[in-house]
Short mmCIF file of C-alpha atoms in Angstrom, two decimals:
data_model
loop_
_atom_site.label_atom_id
_atom_site.label_comp_id
_atom_site.label_asym_id
_atom_site.label_seq_id
_atom_site.Cartn_x
_atom_site.Cartn_y
_atom_site.Cartn_z
CA ASN A 1 21.24 5.57 -21.30
CA ALA A 2 18.39 2.91 -21.73
CA GLY A 3 19.98 0.72 -24.10
CA VAL A 4 17.50 -1.24 -26.21
CA THR A 5 13.79 -1.06 -25.30
CA GLN A 6 10.81 -2.81 -26.55
CA THR A 7 7.14 -1.77 -26.60
CA PRO A 8 4.92 -3.58 -25.52
CA LYS A 9 6.14 -6.39 -23.25
CA PHE A 10 3.23 -8.53 -23.69
CA ARG A 11 0.26 -8.76 -25.99
CA VAL A 12 -2.54 -11.09 -26.74
CA LEU A 13 -4.08 -10.92 -30.36
CA LYS A 14 -6.69 -12.79 -32.15
CA THR A 15 -6.04 -14.37 -35.31
CA GLY A 16 -6.38 -11.80 -38.32
CA GLN A 17 -5.57 -8.64 -36.11
CA SER A 18 -2.70 -6.42 -36.71
CA MET A 19 -0.24 -4.88 -34.41
CA THR A 20 3.22 -2.92 -34.58
CA LEU A 21 6.02 -3.79 -32.09
CA LEU A 22 8.40 -0.96 -31.33
CA CYS A 23 12.14 -1.29 -30.78
CA ALA A 24 14.04 1.77 -29.59
CA GLN A 25 17.98 2.33 -29.01
CA ASP A 26 19.80 5.18 -27.67
CA MET A 27 23.23 4.06 -28.58
CA ASN A 28 23.54 5.40 -32.15
CA HIS A 29 23.80 1.95 -33.60
CA GLU A 30 23.60 1.34 -37.32
CA TYR A 31 22.50 -1.95 -37.28
CA MET A 32 19.11 -3.37 -35.91
CA TYR A 33 17.46 -6.78 -35.83
CA TRP A 34 14.22 -8.44 -35.18
CA TYR A 35 14.21 -12.13 -33.73
CA ARG A 36 11.70 -14.64 -32.79
CA GLN A 37 12.48 -17.26 -30.16
CA ASP A 38 10.47 -20.42 -29.94
CA PRO A 39 10.99 -23.42 -27.54
CA GLY A 40 13.89 -25.53 -28.81
CA MET A 41 14.88 -23.47 -31.69
CA GLY A 42 17.08 -20.65 -30.49
CA LEU A 43 16.63 -17.32 -32.06
CA ARG A 44 15.59 -16.79 -35.72
CA LEU A 45 16.22 -13.75 -37.70
CA ILE A 46 13.06 -12.18 -39.10
CA HIS A 47 14.29 -8.90 -40.68
CA TYR A 48 17.35 -6.69 -40.24
CA SER A 49 18.60 -3.15 -41.03
CA VAL A 50 21.95 -2.02 -41.87
CA GLY A 51 20.96 1.70 -41.49
CA GLU A 52 18.35 4.25 -41.46
CA GLY A 53 15.97 3.79 -44.26
CA THR A 54 17.32 0.26 -45.09
CA THR A 55 15.62 -3.00 -44.44
CA ALA A 56 16.36 -6.83 -45.31
CA LYS A 57 14.84 -10.15 -44.95
CA GLY A 58 16.17 -12.58 -42.51
CA GLU A 59 15.38 -16.47 -42.28
CA VAL A 60 11.74 -16.22 -41.45
CA PRO A 61 10.23 -13.11 -42.86
CA ASP A 62 6.85 -14.28 -44.15
CA GLY A 63 4.03 -12.60 -42.35
CA TYR A 64 6.01 -9.77 -40.96
CA ASN A 65 7.09 -6.25 -42.37
CA VAL A 66 9.40 -3.84 -40.78
CA SER A 67 10.39 0.00 -41.24
CA ARG A 68 13.42 1.88 -40.02
CA LEU A 69 12.26 5.69 -40.86
CA LYS A 70 14.55 6.94 -37.99
CA LYS A 71 18.08 5.54 -37.08
CA GLN A 72 17.03 4.89 -33.34
CA ASN A 73 13.74 3.04 -34.15
CA PHE A 74 13.10 -0.35 -35.85
CA LEU A 75 9.36 -1.43 -36.15
CA LEU A 76 7.96 -4.82 -36.73
CA GLY A 77 4.55 -5.18 -38.09
CA LEU A 78 2.11 -8.12 -38.23
CA GLU A 79 -0.63 -7.49 -40.93
CA SER A 80 -2.86 -10.31 -39.93
CA ALA A 81 -1.70 -12.38 -37.21
CA ALA A 82 -1.68 -16.11 -37.09
CA PRO A 83 -1.15 -18.39 -34.20
CA SER A 84 2.10 -19.60 -35.68
CA GLN A 85 3.34 -16.14 -34.79
CA THR A 86 2.81 -16.77 -31.23
CA SER A 87 6.30 -16.29 -29.81
CA VAL A 88 8.70 -14.06 -27.96
CA TYR A 89 10.23 -11.15 -30.11
CA PHE A 90 13.64 -9.80 -29.67
CA CYS A 91 15.07 -6.58 -30.93
CA ALA A 92 18.91 -6.11 -30.94
CA SER A 93 21.29 -3.59 -32.23
CA HIS A 94 24.93 -3.13 -32.75
CA ALA A 95 27.36 -0.35 -33.84
CA SER A 96 29.10 -1.29 -36.93
CA GLY A 97 31.41 -4.26 -37.27
CA GLU A 98 30.04 -7.80 -37.20
CA THR A 99 32.26 -8.68 -34.22
CA ASP A 100 30.72 -5.73 -32.35
CA THR A 101 28.63 -6.72 -29.27
CA GLN A 102 24.99 -7.17 -30.06
CA TYR A 103 22.74 -5.56 -27.45
CA PHE A 104 19.30 -7.24 -26.98
CA GLY A 105 16.15 -5.84 -25.71
CA PRO A 106 14.12 -7.32 -22.95
CA GLY A 107 11.63 -9.13 -25.44
CA THR A 108 7.75 -8.93 -26.35
CA ARG A 109 5.77 -11.97 -25.47
CA LEU A 110 3.07 -12.40 -28.10
CA THR A 111 0.15 -14.58 -28.06
CA VAL A 112 -2.11 -15.23 -30.98
CA LEU A 113 -5.43 -16.93 -30.40
CA THR B 1 20.91 -22.85 -45.33
CA GLN B 2 23.60 -22.42 -42.53
CA LEU B 3 22.76 -24.31 -39.24
CA LEU B 4 24.28 -24.24 -35.76
CA GLU B 5 23.67 -27.42 -33.64
CA GLN B 6 24.28 -27.15 -30.10
CA SER B 7 24.69 -30.10 -27.63
CA PRO B 8 23.71 -31.11 -25.07
CA GLN B 9 20.26 -29.46 -25.31
CA PHE B 10 19.80 -29.76 -21.67
CA LEU B 11 22.23 -30.15 -18.74
CA SER B 12 21.86 -30.46 -15.00
CA ILE B 13 24.70 -30.80 -12.85
CA GLN B 14 25.86 -30.29 -9.33
CA GLU B 15 27.72 -27.15 -8.03
CA GLY B 16 31.48 -27.68 -8.50
CA GLU B 17 31.24 -29.91 -11.43
CA ASN B 18 32.99 -29.21 -14.78
CA LEU B 19 30.87 -29.08 -18.23
CA THR B 20 31.32 -28.44 -21.86
CA VAL B 21 28.71 -27.31 -24.38
CA TYR B 22 29.46 -27.82 -28.08
CA CYS B 23 28.35 -25.62 -31.22
CA ASN B 24 28.81 -27.36 -34.48
CA SER B 25 28.07 -26.36 -38.15
CA SER B 26 28.89 -27.57 -41.64
CA SER B 27 29.53 -24.01 -42.46
CA VAL B 28 32.47 -21.76 -42.07
CA PHE B 29 31.78 -18.55 -39.89
CA SER B 30 34.02 -15.40 -39.73
CA SER B 31 33.20 -14.97 -36.21
CA LEU B 32 31.36 -16.75 -33.52
CA GLN B 33 29.61 -15.23 -30.27
CA TRP B 34 28.40 -17.03 -27.11
CA TYR B 35 25.43 -15.46 -25.15
CA ARG B 36 23.79 -16.33 -21.81
CA GLN B 37 20.22 -15.73 -21.47
CA GLU B 38 18.20 -15.41 -18.20
CA PRO B 39 14.49 -16.12 -18.15
CA GLY B 40 12.47 -13.33 -19.05
CA GLU B 41 15.31 -11.26 -20.49
CA GLY B 42 17.23 -10.86 -23.84
CA PRO B 43 20.82 -12.63 -24.43
CA VAL B 44 23.85 -11.08 -23.11
CA LEU B 45 27.24 -11.44 -24.91
CA LEU B 46 29.77 -13.43 -23.23
CA VAL B 47 32.48 -13.53 -25.81
CA THR B 48 33.28 -13.20 -29.71
CA VAL B 49 35.96 -15.28 -31.25
CA VAL B 50 37.41 -14.66 -34.74
CA THR B 51 40.46 -16.63 -35.30
CA GLY B 52 40.57 -20.40 -36.08
CA GLY B 53 41.89 -22.03 -32.94
CA GLU B 54 41.33 -18.99 -30.67
CA VAL B 55 40.84 -19.65 -27.00
CA LYS B 56 39.46 -16.95 -24.83
CA LYS B 57 38.91 -17.07 -21.02
CA LEU B 58 36.40 -15.23 -18.96
CA LYS B 59 36.87 -16.22 -15.28
CA ARG B 60 35.74 -19.79 -15.12
CA LEU B 61 34.66 -19.99 -18.74
CA THR B 62 36.70 -20.94 -21.46
CA PHE B 63 35.77 -20.58 -25.12
CA GLN B 64 37.30 -22.18 -28.05
CA PHE B 65 36.82 -21.49 -32.02
CA GLY B 66 37.72 -24.58 -34.04
CA ASP B 67 40.60 -24.41 -36.44
CA ALA B 68 38.44 -24.56 -39.36
CA ARG B 69 35.98 -21.97 -37.82
CA LYS B 70 33.19 -24.49 -38.17
CA ASP B 71 32.59 -25.21 -34.33
CA SER B 72 33.18 -23.84 -31.05
CA SER B 73 33.03 -25.08 -27.57
CA LEU B 74 32.32 -23.39 -24.12
CA HIS B 75 33.80 -24.97 -21.00
CA ILE B 76 32.82 -24.10 -17.63
CA THR B 77 35.12 -24.90 -14.55
CA ALA B 78 33.62 -25.56 -11.10
CA ALA B 79 30.06 -24.63 -12.23
CA GLN B 80 28.16 -22.38 -9.67
CA PRO B 81 24.37 -21.80 -9.32
CA GLY B 82 24.60 -18.33 -10.78
CA ASP B 83 25.85 -20.13 -14.00
CA THR B 84 22.48 -21.39 -14.56
CA GLY B 85 20.75 -20.14 -17.86
CA LEU B 86 20.28 -20.68 -21.37
CA TYR B 87 23.59 -20.55 -23.60
CA LEU B 88 23.51 -19.68 -27.08
CA CYS B 89 25.96 -19.56 -29.87
CA ALA B 90 25.64 -17.39 -32.98
CA GLY B 91 27.80 -17.40 -36.18
CA SER B 92 28.27 -14.66 -38.74
CA THR B 93 29.75 -14.71 -42.22
CA SER B 94 31.84 -11.63 -43.25
CA GLY B 95 29.79 -9.18 -45.16
CA THR B 96 26.40 -10.52 -44.20
CA TYR B 97 25.73 -8.68 -41.15
CA LYS B 98 23.46 -11.47 -40.33
CA TYR B 99 23.71 -13.93 -37.19
CA ILE B 100 22.70 -17.42 -37.10
CA PHE B 101 21.85 -18.64 -33.64
CA GLY B 102 22.22 -22.18 -32.40
CA THR B 103 19.49 -24.06 -30.74
CA GLY B 104 20.61 -23.48 -27.26
CA THR B 105 21.81 -25.52 -24.20
CA ARG B 106 19.85 -24.93 -20.93
CA LEU B 107 21.97 -25.39 -18.01
CA LYS B 108 20.90 -25.84 -14.39
CA VAL B 109 23.54 -25.87 -11.59
CA LEU B 110 22.23 -27.35 -8.35
CA ALA B 111 23.65 -26.24 -5.07
#
């Protein structure tokens, strides 16, 4: 039982390049989330999913796209990376109720030059 | 836009001291969670409070949800170096399945 895993752990991109961050969970959770964490700003919700095949926008969705084709995977895409997207990205999941424990992955540190 | 303000932002104290971290909002939340995050790792849930006025204890940590469910506090008694980390509160509104995170309190406990 690995919990929530994220790939890759680190990445450096040049402005305009694209990439996909992969989040996988093996707990059969319905809900999955992508956050970004910047110094002094806590975590901000980018996109989330309430089940396989569904996605919804969070607080800061611009410049990102997501897909949830399989229940266990939640992909975050950057089509044309910008320096403002330099951040640490966290994926999280939880089972059903809003008071359920939200489990976080270890994070992906992305730098856009 | 819902916001959660945490105070203080930074706290450096000696081992054995007590401290309180505050999480405030002008919005009402149906539940509020507290997390601790270590460097290089994701946040780990400490507690969830759902009822106005609710108090929960986790060893030396005491969590309280405000009567109006707009604020919360975390009190640590006799802090230890192992309590060092970033403390985050997160609020959720019923039916939205979205969590709003606070700005965080970075705690350092010196031996």
